mmCIF file of C-alpha atoms in Angstrom:
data_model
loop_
_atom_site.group_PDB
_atom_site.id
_atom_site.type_symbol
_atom_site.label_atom_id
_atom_site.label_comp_id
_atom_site.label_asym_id
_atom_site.label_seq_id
_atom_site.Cartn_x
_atom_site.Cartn_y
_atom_site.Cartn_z
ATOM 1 C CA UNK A 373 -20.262 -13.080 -9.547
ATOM 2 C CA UNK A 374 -17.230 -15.555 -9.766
ATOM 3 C CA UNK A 375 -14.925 -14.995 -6.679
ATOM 4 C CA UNK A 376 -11.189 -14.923 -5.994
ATOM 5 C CA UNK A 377 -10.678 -17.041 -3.124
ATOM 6 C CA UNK A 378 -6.568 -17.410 -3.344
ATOM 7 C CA UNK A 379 -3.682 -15.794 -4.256
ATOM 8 C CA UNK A 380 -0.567 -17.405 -5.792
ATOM 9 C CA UNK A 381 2.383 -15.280 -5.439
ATOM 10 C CA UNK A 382 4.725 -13.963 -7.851
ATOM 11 C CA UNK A 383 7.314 -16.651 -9.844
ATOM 12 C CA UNK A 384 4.729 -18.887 -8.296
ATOM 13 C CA UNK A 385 2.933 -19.400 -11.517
ATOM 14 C CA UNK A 386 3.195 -19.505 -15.168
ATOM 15 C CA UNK A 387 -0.087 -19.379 -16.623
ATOM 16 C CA UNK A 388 -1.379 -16.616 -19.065
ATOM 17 C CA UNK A 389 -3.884 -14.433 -17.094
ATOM 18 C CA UNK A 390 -6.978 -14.327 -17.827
ATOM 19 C CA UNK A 391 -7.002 -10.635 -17.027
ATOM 20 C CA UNK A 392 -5.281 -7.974 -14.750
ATOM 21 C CA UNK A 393 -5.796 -5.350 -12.367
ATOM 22 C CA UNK A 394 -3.967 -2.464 -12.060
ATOM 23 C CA UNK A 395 -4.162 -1.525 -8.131
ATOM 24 C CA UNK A 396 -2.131 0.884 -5.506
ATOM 25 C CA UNK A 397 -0.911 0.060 -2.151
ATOM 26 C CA UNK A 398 -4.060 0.929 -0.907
ATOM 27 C CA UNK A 399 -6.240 -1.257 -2.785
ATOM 28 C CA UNK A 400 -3.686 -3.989 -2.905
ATOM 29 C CA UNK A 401 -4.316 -5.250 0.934
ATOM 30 C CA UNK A 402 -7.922 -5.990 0.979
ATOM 31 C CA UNK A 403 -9.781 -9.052 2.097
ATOM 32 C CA UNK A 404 -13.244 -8.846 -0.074
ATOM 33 C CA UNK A 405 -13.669 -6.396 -2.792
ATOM 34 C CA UNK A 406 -15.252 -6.249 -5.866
ATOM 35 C CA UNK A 407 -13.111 -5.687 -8.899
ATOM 36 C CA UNK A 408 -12.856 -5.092 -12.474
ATOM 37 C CA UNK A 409 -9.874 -6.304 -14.907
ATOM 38 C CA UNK A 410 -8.463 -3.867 -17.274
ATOM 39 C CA UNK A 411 -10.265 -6.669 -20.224
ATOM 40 C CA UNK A 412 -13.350 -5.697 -18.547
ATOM 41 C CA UNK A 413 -13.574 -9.530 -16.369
ATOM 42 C CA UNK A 414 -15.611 -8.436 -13.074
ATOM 43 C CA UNK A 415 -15.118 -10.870 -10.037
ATOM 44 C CA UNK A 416 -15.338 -10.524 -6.494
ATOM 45 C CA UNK A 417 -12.010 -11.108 -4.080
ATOM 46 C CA UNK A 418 -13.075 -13.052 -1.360
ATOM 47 C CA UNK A 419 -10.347 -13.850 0.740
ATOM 48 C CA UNK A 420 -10.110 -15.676 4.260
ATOM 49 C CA UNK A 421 -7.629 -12.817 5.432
ATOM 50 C CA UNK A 422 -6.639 -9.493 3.693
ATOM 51 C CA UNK A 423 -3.346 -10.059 2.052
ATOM 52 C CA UNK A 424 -1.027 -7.398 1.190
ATOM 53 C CA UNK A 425 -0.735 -8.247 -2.789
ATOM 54 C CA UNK A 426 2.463 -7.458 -4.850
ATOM 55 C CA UNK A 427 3.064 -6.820 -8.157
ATOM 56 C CA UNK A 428 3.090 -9.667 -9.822
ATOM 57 C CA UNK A 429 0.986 -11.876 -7.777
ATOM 58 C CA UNK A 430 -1.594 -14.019 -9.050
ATOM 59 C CA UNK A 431 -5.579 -13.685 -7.774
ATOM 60 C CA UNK A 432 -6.758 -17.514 -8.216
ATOM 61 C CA UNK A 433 -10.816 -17.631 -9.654
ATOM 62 C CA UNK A 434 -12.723 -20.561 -8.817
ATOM 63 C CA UNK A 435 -13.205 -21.689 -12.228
ATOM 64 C CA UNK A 436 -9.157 -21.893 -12.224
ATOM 65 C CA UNK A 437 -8.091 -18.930 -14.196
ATOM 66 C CA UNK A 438 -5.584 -16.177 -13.308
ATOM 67 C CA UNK A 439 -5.992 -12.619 -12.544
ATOM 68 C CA UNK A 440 -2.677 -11.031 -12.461
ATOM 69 C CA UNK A 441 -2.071 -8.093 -9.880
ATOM 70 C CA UNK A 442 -0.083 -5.196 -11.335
ATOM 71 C CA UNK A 443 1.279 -2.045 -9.160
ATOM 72 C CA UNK A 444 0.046 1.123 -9.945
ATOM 73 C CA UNK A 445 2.513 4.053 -10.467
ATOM 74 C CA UNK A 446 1.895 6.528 -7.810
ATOM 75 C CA UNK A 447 3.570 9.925 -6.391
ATOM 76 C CA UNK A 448 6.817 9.174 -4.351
ATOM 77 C CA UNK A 449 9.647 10.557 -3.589
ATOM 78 C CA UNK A 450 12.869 8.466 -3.320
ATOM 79 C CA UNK A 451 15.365 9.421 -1.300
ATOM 80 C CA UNK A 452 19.082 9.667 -1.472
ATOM 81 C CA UNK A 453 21.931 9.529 1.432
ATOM 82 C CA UNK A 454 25.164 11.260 1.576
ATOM 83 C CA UNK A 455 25.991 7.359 2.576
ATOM 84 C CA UNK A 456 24.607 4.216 3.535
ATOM 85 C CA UNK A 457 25.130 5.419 7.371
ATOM 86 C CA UNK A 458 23.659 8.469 6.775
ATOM 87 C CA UNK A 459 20.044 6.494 4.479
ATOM 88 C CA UNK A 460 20.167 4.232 7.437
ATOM 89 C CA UNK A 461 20.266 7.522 9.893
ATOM 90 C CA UNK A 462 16.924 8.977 7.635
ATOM 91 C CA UNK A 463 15.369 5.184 7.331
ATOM 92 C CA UNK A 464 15.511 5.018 11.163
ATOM 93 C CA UNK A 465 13.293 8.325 11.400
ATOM 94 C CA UNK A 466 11.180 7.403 8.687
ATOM 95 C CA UNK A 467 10.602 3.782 10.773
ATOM 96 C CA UNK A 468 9.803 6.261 13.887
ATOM 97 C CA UNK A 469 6.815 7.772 12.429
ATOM 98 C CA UNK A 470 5.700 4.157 11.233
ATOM 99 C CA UNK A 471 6.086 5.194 7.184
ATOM 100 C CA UNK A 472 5.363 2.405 4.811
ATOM 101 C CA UNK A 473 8.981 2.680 3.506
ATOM 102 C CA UNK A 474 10.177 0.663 0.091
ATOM 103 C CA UNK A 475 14.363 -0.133 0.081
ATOM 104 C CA UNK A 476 15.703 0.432 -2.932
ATOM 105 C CA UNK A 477 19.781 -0.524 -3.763
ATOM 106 C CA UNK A 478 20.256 3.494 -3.386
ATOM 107 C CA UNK A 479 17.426 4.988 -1.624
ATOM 108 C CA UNK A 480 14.180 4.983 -0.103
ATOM 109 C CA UNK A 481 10.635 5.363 -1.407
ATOM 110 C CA UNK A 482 7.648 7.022 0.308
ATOM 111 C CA UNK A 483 4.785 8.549 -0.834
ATOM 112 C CA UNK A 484 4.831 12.073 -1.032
ATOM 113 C CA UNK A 485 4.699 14.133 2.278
ATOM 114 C CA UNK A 486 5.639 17.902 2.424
ATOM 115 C CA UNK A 487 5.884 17.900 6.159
ATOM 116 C CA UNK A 488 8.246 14.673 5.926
ATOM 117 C CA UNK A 489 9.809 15.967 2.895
ATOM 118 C CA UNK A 490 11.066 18.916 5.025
ATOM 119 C CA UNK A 491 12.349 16.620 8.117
ATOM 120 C CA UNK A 492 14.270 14.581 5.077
ATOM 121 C CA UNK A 493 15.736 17.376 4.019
ATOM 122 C CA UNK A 494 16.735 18.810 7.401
ATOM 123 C CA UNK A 495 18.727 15.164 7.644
ATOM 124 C CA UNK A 496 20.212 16.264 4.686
ATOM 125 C CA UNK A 497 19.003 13.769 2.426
ATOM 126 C CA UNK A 498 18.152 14.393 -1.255
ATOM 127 C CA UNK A 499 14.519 14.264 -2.497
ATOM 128 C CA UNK A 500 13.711 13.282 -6.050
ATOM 129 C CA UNK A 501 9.918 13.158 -6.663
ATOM 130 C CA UNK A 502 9.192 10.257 -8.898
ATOM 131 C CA UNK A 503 6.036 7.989 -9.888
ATOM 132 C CA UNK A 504 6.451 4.499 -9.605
ATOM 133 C CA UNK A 505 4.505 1.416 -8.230
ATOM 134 C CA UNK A 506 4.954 1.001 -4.651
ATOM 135 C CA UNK A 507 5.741 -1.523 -2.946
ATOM 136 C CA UNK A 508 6.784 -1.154 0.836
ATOM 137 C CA UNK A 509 8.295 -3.392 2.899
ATOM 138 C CA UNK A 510 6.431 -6.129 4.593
ATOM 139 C CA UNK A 511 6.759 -6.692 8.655
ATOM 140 C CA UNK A 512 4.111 -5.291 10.825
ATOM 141 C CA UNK A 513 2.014 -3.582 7.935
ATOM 142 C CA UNK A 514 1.765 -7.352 6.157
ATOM 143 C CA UNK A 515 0.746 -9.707 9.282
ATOM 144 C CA UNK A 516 -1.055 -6.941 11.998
ATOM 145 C CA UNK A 517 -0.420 -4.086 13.683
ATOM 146 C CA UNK A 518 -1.060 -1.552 11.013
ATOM 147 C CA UNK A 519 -3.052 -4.559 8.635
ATOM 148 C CA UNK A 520 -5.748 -3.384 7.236
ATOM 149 C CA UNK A 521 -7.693 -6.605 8.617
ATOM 150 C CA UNK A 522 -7.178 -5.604 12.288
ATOM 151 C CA UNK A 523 -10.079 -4.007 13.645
ATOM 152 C CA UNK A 524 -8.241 -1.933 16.537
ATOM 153 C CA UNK A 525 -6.662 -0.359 14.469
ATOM 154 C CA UNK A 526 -7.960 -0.033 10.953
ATOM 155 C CA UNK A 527 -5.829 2.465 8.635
ATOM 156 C CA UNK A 528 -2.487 3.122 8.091
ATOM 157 C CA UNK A 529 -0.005 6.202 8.973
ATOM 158 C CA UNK A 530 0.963 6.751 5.706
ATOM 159 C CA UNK A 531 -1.945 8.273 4.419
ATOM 160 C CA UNK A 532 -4.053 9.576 7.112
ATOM 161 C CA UNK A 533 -4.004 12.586 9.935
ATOM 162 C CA UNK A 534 -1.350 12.026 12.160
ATOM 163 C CA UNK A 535 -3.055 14.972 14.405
ATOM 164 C CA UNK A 536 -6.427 12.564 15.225
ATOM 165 C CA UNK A 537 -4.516 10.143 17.455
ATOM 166 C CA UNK A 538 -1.299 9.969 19.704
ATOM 167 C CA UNK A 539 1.896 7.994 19.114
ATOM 168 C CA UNK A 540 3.268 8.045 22.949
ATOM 169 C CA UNK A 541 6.808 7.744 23.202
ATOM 170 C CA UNK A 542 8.300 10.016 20.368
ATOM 171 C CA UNK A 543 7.385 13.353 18.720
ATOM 172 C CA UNK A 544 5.164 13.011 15.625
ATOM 173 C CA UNK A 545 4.062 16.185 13.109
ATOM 174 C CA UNK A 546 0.756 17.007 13.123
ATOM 175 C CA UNK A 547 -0.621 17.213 10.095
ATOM 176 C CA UNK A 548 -2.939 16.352 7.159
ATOM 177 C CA UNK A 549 -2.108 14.474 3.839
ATOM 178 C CA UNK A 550 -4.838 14.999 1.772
ATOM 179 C CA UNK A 551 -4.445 11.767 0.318
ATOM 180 C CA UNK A 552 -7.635 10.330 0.284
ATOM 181 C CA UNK A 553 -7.949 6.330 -0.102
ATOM 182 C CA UNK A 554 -10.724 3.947 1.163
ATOM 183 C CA UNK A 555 -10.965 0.850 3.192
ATOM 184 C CA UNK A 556 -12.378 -2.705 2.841
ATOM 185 C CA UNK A 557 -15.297 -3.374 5.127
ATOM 186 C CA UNK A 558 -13.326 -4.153 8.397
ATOM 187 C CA UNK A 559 -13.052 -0.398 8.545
ATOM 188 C CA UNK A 560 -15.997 2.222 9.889
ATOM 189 C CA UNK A 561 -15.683 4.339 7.483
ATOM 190 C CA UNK A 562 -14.653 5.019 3.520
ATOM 191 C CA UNK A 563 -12.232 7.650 1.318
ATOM 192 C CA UNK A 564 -13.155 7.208 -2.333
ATOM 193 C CA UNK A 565 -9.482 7.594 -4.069
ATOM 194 C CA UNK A 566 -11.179 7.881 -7.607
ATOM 195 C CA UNK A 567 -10.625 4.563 -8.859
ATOM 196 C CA UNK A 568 -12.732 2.768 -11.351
ATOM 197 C CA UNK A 569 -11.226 -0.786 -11.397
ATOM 198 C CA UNK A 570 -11.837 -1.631 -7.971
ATOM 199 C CA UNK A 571 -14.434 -0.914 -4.969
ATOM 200 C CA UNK A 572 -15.757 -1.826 -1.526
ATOM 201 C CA UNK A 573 -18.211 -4.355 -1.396
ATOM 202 C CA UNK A 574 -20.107 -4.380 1.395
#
């Protein structure tokens, strides 16, 4: 199977792809992974680190063509401040539970969370449930800490149960998402999410 060994990152490059894949946040930080384009081109990322891909980015094959990496639309809610003090007041709680969190010019984007949903709206903030790619900031969930490369710790808070570990330091719901998803093979353990264009390889 031809591999993927490099990724060229959006307004980077100008080629026509060869193909696409059509991934969500989950899928879109891996290190090695088989995939399938949307043409039906079947290749296997092989990367020297996981990389959290964008929309837009470019996956390079060794035979020199382009895959191009598309966000999926998923279920998020954006949410809206009486002010920017008052987004900045909600982003600052969202930051304390360790949310992937995507800044928008008038909001914020998570993925959907009744029990944060509720604390939002206790702030006073104003929910809007859309679907939309997502794409989170960067910082510690792009270079460790909450990477799915690191082996200490090898998920992410956003879509997980927050009851199954501690968070010293500051209060933190307990409670279960439901939202299954599935990791690359740095992790012990897999959630299928359903999708056909992409899986583990082991």
């Amino acid at each position: 199977m031809i591999r993927a060994t490099q990724v060229s990152p959006r307004h980077r490059w100008k080629e026509p792809p060869a193909d696409n894949v059509v991934l969500d946040f989950d899928d879109r930080h891996r290190r090695r992974m088989a995939m399938t384009g949307t043409r039906g081109l079947e290749f296997l990322l092989d990367l020297e680190n996981a990389v959290a891909l964008r929309g837009g980015d470019a996956l390079l094959l060794e035979d020199g063509r382009l895959i191009e990496v598309v966000a999926a639309p998923e279920p998020l809610i954006e949410i809206r401040g009486a002010d920017p003090l008052h987004l900045v007041r909600v982003a600052w709680h969202l930051g304390n539970r360790h949310l992937p969190t995507q800044i928008m010019a008038k909001g914020l984007r998570i993925r959907r969370d009744h029990v944060i949903e509720a604390m939002v709206r206790g702030l006073g903030a104003r929910i809007i449930e859309i679907e939309a790619p997502f794409d989170p900031e960067g910082g510690a969930y792009a270079d460790g800490g909450h990477d799915h490369a690191s082996d200490d710790h090898a998920h992410h808070h956003a879509a997980n149960d927050h009851a199954s570990h501690d968070h010293s330091g500051h209060d933190h719901p307990a409670h279960d998402h439901g939202d299954q998803h599935h990791h690359d093979e740095h992790c012990g353990h897999e959630h299928h999410q359903g999708h056909t264009h992409a899986h583990d390889h082991k």
